[in-house]
Short mmCIF file of C-alpha atoms and ligand atoms in Angstrom, two decimals:
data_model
loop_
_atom_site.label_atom_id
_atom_site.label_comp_id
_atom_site.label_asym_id
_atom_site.label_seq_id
_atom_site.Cartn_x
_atom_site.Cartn_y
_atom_site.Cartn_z
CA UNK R 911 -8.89 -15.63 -0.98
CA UNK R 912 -12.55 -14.64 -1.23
CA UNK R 913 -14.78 -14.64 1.17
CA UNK R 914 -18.73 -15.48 0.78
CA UNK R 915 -19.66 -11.75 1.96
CA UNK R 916 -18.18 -10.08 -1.42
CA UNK R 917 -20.96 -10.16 -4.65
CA UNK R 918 -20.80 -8.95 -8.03
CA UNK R 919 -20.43 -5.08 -8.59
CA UNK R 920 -20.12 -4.77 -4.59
CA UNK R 921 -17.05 -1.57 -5.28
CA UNK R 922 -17.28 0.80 -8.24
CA UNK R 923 -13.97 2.69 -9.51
CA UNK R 924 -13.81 5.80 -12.09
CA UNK R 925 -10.72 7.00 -13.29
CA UNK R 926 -8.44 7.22 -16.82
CA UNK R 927 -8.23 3.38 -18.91
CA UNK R 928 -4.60 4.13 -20.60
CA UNK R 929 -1.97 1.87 -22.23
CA UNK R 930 1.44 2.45 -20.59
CA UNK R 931 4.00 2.56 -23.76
CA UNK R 932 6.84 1.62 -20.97
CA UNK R 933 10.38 1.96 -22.51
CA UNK R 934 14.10 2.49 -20.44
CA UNK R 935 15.43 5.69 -21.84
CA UNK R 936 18.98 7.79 -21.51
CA UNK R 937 18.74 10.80 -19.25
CA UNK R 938 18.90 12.95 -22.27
CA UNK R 939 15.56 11.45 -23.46
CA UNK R 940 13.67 13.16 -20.16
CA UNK R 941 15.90 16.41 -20.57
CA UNK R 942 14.79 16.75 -24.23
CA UNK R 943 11.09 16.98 -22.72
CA UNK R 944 12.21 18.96 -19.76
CA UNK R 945 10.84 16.18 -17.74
CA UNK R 946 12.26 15.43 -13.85
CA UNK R 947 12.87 11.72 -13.27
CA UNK R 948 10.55 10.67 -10.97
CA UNK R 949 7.25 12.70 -12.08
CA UNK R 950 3.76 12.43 -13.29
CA UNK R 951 2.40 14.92 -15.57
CA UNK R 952 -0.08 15.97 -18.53
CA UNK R 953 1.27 15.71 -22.01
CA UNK R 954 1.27 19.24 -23.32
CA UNK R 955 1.51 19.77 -27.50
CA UNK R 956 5.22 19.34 -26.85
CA UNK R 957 4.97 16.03 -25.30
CA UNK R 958 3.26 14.40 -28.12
CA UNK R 959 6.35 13.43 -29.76
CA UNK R 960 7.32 10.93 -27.00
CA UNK R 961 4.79 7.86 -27.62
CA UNK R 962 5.56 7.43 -31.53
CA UNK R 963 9.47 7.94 -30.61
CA UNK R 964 9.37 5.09 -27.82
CA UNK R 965 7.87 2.92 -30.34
CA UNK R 966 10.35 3.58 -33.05
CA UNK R 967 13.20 4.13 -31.01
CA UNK R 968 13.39 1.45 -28.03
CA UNK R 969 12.12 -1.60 -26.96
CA UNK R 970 8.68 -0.34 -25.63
CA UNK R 971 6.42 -2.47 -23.88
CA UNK R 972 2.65 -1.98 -23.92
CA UNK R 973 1.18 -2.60 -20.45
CA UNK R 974 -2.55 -1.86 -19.40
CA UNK R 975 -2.32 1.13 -16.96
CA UNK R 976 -4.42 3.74 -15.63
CA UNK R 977 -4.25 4.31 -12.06
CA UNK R 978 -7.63 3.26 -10.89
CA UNK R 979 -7.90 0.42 -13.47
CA UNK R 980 -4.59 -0.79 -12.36
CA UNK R 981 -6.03 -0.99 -8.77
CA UNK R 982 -9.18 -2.52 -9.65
CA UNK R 983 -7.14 -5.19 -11.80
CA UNK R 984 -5.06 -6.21 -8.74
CA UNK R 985 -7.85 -6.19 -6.18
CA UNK R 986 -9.81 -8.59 -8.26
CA UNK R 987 -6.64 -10.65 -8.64
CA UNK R 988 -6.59 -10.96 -5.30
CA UNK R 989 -10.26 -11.73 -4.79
CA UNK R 990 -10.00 -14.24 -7.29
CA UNK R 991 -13.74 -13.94 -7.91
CA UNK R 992 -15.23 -12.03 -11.12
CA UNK R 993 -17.11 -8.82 -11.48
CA UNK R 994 -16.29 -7.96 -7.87
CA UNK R 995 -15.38 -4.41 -9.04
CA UNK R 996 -16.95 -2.10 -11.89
CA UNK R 997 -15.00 0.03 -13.65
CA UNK R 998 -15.97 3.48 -15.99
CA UNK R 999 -13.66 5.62 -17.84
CA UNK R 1000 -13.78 6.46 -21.50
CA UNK R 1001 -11.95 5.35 -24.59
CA UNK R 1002 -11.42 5.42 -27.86
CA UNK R 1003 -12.93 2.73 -31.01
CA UNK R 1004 -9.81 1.47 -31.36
CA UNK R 1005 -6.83 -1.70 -30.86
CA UNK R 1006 -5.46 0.15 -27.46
CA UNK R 1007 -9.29 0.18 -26.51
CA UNK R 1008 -9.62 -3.60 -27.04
CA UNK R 1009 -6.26 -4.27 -24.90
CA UNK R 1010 -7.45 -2.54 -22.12
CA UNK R 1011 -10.54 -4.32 -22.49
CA UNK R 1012 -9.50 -7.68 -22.58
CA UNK R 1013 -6.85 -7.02 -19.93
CA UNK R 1014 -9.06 -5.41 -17.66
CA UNK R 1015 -11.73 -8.87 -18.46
CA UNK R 1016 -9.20 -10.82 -18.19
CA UNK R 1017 -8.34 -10.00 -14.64
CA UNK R 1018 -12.07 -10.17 -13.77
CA UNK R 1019 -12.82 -6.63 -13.84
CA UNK R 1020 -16.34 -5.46 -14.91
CA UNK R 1021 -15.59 -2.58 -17.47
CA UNK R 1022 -17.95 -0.22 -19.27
CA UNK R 1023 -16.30 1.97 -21.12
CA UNK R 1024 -17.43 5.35 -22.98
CA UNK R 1025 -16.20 5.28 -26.12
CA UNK R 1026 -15.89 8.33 -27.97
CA UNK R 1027 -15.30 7.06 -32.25
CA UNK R 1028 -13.26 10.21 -33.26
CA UNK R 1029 -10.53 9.87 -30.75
CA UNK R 1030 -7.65 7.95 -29.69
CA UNK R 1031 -7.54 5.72 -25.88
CA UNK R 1032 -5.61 7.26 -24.02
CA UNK R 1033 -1.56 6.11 -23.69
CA UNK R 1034 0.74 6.99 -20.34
CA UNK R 1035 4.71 7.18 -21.36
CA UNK R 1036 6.62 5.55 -18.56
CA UNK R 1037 10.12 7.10 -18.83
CA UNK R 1038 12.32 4.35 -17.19
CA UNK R 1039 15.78 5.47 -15.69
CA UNK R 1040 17.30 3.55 -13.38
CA UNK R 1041 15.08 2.88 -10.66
CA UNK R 1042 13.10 5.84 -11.63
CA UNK R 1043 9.76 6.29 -13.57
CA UNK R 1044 8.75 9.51 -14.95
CA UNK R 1045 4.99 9.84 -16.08
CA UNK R 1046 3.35 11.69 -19.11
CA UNK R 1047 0.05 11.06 -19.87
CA UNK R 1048 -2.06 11.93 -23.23
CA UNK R 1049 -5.36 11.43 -21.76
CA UNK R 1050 -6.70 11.52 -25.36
CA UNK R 1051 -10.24 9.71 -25.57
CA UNK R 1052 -10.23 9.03 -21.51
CA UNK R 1053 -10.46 13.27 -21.44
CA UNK R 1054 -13.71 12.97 -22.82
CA UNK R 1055 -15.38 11.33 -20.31
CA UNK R 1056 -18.88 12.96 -19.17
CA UNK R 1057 -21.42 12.39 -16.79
CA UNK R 1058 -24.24 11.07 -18.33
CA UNK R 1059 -21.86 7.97 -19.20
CA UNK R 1060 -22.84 7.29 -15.34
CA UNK R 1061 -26.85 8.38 -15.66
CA UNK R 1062 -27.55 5.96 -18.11
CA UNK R 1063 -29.51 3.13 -16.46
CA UNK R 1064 -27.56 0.23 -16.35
CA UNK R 1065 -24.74 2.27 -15.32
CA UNK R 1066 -26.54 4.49 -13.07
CA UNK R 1067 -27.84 0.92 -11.19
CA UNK R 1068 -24.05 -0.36 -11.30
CA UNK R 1069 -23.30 2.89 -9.32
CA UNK R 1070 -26.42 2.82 -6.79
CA UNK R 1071 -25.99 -1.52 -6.70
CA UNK R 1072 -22.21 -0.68 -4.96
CA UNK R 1073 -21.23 -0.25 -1.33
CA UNK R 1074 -17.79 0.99 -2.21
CA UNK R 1075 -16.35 3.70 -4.29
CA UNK R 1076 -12.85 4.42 -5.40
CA UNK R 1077 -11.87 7.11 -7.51
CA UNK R 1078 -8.43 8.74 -8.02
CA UNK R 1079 -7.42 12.57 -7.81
CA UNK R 1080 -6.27 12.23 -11.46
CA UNK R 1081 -10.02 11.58 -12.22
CA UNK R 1082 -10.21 15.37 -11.16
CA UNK R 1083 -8.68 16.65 -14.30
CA UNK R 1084 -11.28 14.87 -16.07
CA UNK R 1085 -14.72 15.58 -15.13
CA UNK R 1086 -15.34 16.68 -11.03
CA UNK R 1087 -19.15 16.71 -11.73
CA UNK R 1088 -19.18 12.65 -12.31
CA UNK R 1089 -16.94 12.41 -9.08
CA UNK R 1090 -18.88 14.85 -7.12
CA UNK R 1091 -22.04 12.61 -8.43
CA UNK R 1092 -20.78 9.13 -6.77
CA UNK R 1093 -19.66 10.90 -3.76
CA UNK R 1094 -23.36 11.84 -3.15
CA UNK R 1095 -24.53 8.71 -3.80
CA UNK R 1096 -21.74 7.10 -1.06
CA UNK R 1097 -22.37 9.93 1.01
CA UNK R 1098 -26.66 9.61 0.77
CA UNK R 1099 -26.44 5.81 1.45
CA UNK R 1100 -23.52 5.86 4.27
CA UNK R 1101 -21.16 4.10 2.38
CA UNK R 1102 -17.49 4.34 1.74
CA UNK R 1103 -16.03 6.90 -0.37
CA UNK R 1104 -11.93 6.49 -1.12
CA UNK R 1105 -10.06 8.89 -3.27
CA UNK R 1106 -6.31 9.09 -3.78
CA UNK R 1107 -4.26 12.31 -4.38
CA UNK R 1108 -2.75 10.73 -6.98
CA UNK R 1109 0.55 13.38 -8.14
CA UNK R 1110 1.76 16.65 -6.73
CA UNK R 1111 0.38 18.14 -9.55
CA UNK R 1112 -3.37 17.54 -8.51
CA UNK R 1113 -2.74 19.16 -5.34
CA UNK R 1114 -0.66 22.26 -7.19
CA UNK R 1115 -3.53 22.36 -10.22
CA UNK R 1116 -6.29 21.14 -8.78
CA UNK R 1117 -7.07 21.85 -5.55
CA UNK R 1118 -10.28 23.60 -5.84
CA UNK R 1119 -12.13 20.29 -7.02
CA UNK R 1120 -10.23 18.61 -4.81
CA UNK R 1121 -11.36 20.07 -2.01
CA UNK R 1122 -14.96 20.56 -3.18
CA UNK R 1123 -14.98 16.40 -3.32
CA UNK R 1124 -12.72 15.92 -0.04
CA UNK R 1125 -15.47 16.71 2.79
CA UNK R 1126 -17.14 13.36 0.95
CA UNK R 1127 -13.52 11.60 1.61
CA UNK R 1128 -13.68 8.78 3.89
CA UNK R 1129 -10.12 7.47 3.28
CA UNK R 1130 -7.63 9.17 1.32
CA UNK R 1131 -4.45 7.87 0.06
CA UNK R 1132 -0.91 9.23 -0.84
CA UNK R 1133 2.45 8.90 -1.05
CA UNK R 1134 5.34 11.29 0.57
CA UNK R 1135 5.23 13.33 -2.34
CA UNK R 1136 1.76 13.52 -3.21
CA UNK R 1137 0.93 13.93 0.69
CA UNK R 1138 3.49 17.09 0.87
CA UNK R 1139 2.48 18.93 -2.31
CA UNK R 1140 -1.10 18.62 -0.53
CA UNK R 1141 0.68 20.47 2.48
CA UNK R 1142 2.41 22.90 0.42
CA UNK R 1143 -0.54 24.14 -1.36
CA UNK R 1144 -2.32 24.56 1.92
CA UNK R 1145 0.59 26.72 3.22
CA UNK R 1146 0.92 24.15 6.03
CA UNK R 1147 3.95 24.64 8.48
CA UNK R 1148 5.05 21.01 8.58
CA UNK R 1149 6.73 19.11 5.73
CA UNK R 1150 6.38 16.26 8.18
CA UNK R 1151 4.33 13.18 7.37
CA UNK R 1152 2.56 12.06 9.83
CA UNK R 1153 1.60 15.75 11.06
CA UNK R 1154 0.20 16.42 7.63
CA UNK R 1155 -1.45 13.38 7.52
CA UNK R 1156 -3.37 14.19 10.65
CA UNK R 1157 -4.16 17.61 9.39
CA UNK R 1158 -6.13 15.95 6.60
CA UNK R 1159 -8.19 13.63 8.62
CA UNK R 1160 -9.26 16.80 10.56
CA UNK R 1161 -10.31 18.72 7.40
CA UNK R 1162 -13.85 19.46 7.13
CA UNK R 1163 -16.19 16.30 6.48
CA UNK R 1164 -19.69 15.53 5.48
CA UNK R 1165 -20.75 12.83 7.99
CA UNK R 1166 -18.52 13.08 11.03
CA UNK R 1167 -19.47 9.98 12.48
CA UNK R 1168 -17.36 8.15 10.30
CA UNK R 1169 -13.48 10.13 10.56
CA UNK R 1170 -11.58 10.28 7.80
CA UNK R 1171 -8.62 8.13 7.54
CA UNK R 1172 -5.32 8.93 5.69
CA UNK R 1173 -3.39 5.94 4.73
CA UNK R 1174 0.33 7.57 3.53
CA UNK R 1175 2.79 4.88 1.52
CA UNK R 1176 6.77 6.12 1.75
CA UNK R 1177 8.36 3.32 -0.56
CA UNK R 1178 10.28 0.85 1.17
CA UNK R 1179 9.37 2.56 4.86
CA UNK R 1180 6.67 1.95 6.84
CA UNK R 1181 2.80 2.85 5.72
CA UNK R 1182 1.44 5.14 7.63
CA UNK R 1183 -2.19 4.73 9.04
CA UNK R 1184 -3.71 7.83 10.57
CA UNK R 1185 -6.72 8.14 12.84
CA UNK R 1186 -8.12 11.81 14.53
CA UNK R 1187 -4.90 11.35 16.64
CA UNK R 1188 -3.40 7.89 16.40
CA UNK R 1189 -1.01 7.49 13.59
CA UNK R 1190 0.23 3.38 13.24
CA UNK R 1191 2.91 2.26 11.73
CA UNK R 1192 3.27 -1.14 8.91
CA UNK R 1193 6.33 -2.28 8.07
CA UNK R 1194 7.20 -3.01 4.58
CA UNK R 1195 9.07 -6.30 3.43
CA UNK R 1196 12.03 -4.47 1.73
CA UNK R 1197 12.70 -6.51 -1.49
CA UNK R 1198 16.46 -6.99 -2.49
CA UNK R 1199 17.88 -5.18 -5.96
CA UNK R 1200 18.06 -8.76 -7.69
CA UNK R 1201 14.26 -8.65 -7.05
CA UNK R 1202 12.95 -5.67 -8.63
CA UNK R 1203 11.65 -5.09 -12.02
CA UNK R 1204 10.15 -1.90 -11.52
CA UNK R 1205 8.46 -0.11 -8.76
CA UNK R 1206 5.67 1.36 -11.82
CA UNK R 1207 2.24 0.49 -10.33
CA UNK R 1208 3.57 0.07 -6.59
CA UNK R 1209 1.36 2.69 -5.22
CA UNK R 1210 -1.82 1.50 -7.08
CA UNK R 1211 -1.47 -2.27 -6.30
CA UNK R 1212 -1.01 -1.09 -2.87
CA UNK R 1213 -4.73 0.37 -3.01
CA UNK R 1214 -5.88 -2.62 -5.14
CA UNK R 1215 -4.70 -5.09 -2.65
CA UNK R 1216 -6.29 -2.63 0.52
CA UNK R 1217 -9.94 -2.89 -1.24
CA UNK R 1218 -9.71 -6.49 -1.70
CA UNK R 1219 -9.93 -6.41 1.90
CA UNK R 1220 -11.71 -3.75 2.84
CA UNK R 1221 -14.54 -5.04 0.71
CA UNK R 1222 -15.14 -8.07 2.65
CA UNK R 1223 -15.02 -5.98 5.53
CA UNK R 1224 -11.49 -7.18 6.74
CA UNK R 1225 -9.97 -4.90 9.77
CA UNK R 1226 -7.90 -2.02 8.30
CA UNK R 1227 -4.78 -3.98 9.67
CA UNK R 1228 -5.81 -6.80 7.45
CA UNK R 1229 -6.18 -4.39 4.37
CA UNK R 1230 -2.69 -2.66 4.95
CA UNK R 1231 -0.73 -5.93 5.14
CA UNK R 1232 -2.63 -6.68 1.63
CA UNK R 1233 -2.00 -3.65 -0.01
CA UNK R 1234 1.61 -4.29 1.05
CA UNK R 1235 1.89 -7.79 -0.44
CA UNK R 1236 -0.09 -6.49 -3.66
CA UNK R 1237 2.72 -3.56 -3.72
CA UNK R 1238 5.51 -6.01 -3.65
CA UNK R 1239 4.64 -8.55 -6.09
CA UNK R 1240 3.77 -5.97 -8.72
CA UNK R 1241 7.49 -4.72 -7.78
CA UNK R 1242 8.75 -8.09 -8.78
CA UNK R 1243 6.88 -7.81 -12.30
CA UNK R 1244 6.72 -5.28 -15.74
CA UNK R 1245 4.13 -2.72 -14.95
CA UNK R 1246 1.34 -2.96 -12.97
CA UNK R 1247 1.36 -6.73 -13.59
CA UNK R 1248 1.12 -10.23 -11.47
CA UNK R 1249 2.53 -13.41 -12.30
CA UNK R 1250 0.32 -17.02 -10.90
CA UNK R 1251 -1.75 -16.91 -8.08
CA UNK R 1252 -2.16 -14.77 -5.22
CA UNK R 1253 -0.01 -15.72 -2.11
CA UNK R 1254 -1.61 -13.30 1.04
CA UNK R 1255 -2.29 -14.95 3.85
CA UNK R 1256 -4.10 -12.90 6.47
P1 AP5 W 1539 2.96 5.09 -10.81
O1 AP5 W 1539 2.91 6.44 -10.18
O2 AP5 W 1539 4.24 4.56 -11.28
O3 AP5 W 1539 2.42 4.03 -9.94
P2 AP5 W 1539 2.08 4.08 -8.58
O4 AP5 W 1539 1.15 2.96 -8.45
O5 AP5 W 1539 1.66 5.38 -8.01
O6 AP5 W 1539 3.54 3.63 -8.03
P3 AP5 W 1539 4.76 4.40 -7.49
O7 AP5 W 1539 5.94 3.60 -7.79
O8 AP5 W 1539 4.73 5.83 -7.84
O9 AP5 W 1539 4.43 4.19 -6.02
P4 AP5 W 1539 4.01 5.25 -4.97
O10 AP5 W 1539 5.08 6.27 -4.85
O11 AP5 W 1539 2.63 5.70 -5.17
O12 AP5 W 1539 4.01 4.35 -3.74
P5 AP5 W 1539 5.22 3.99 -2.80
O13 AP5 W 1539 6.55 4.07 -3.47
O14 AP5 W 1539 5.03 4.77 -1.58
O15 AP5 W 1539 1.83 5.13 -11.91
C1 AP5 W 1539 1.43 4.01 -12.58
C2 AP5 W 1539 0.19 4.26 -13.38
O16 AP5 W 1539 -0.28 5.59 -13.29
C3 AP5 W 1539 0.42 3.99 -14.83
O17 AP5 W 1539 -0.14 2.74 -15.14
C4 AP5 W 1539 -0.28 5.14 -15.54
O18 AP5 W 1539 -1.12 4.70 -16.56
C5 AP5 W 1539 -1.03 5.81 -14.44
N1 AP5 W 1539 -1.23 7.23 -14.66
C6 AP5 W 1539 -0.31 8.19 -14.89
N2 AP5 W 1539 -0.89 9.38 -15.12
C7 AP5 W 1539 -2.24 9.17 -15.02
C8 AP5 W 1539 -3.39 10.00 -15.15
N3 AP5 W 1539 -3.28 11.30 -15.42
N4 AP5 W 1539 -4.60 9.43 -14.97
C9 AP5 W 1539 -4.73 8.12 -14.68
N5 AP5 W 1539 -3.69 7.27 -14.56
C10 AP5 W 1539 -2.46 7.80 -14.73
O19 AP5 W 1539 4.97 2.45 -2.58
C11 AP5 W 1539 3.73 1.88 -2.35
C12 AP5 W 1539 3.97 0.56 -1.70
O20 AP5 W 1539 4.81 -0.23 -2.53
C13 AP5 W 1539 4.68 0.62 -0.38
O21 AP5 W 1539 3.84 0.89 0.68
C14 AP5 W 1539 5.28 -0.77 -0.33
O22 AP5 W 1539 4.34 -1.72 0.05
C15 AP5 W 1539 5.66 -1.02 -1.74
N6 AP5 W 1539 7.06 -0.69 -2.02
C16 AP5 W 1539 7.54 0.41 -2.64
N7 AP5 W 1539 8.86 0.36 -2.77
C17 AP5 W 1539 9.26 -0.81 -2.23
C18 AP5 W 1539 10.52 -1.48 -2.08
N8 AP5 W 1539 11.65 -0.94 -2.48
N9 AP5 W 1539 10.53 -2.71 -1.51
C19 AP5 W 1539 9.37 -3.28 -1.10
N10 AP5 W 1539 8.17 -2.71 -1.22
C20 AP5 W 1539 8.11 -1.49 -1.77
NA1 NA W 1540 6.10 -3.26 -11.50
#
């Protein structure tokens, strides 16, 4: 559990606050959208459809989401101490807005929303089949988040009061000036910066922001797919992991005498920690069939349960084996949810 050397708004996260609508659908559902099972993209005008048709049409669940709130959410379940992380996105004036909220409170997070009256919080469709998850997300009111959201004083001292910063890639389809912003401020005051690529698509859309933010990047995380879409779009040779991965800690950087670390997730194999030119390997407790609910949130309790750690200044080995026990207990539950207490024992 928590140690004395954590305080109140000590790691600051920006990213999208939406409500999963989580439902297991037929194949046919995802071919209707011309979705792929085990993707994460933007709803488009033909997408919009989907959330009213999961509510009328199967047993959908409603589970707080949103990657970096999700993360947030397990790290201070972990912690076990309140207001240990703050948390900014925008929302809606509406009931979706006020289940986030309390969700998000109710784990301990700090959360200041934006709201924006005239439109709706943002929802994520989580297309169950199977074991796979595909993704859609109407970013709605989170869209509309803007910069001076993070200027206004008792924000903008929430932001300089931090020593950590977490902020996904899917933040980049948002608003890169208010990412760009808390990078400085990391970057001015030597203090961590962590960003996640977050979905292919980022890296296939969005690579000019993201590589205006990445020099600022002090660790980045990823899974396979997100980690070779990154490749791909940089017309790198090697579909091979751990040779991207070391390609990316050796990409330009702001303040060399910290390196950039890539921490790369593959599922049920081993996490991949790379260093200039180490790359270390942590196993992953595979969990039997019987034992899964869903793997939805897996990747983002695995961050959530790294900066519980990392934000009492625990060694990186410490941080991977939590991110690892946060990944499989949120496995074992609906969502990106836990059940009773945290077990992790250093
Ligand atoms: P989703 O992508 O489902 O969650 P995730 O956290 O990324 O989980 P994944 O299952 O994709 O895991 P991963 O592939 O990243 O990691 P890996 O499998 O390597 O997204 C969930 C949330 O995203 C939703 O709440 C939604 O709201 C949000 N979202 C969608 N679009 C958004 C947008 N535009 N903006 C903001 N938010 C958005 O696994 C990671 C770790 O899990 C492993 O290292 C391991 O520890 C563990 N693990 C995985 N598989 C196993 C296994 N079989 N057995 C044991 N441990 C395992
Ligand atoms: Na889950």
């Amino acid at each position: 559990m928590c140690d004395r050397n954590v305080r109140e708004g000590i790691l600051v996260g920006c990213g999208n606050p939406l409500l999963d609508i989580s439902a297991i659908v037929p194949l046919e559902f995802l071919k209707k959208y011309a979705m792929k099972e085990d993707d994460a993209i933007l709803a488009e005008e033909r997408h919009m459809p989907i959330y009213q048709e999961l509510v009328d049409g199967f047993q959908a669940e409603f589970l707080a989401g949103g990657s970096v709130q999700n993360s947030l959410r397990i790290a201070q379940w972990i912690l076990g101490q309140p207001k240990v992380a703050v948390f900014f996105g925008c929302v809606g004036q509406d009931k979706y807005a006020d289940i986030l909220a309390e969700k998000a409170r109710s784990a301990g997070l700090d959360v200041h929303y934006q709201v924006k009256k005239d439109v709706p919080t943002g929802t994520c469709a989580v297309l169950i089949t199977g074991t796979h998850r595909s993704l859609c997300a109407n970013l709605a009111a989170a869209n509309n988040f803007t910069i001076d959201h993070l200027e206004e004083p008792g924000n903008k001292a929430l932001v300089d009061n931090a020593l950590y910063y977490y902020i996904s890639g899917f933040f980049l389809t948002v608003n890169p000036p208010s990412i760009m912003k808390v990078a400085a401020t990391a970057h001015a005051n030597q203090r961590p910066f962590l960003m996640n690529l977050s979905a292919p698509f980022i890296s296939q859309f969005y690579m000019a922001p993201l590589l205006a933010v990445l020099p600022y990047v002090d660790i980045i995380f990823g899974n396979e797919a997100e980690a070779q879409a990154f490749a791909e779009a940089q017309k790198w040779p090697s579909e091979d992991l751990r040779e991207i991965g070391k390609r990316l800690v050796a990409m330009d950087k702001l303040n060399p005498s910290r390196p950039r670390i890539a921490i790369l997730t593959q599922g049920c194999d081993p996490v991949l920690l790379i260093q200039q030119d180490s790359v270390q390997e942590f196993p992953v407790t595979k969990l039997a069939v019987h034992e899964i609910v869903d793997t939805n949130g897996a990747g983002d309790a695995f961050v959530g349960g790294f900066l519980s750690q990392f934000v009492q200044g625990k060694s990186l080995d410490v941080c991977i084996r939590c991110g690892n026990y946060a990944a499989g207990h949120i496995i074992k539950n609906p969502g990106c949810t836990y059940n009773g207490k945290p077990e992790f024992v250093e």
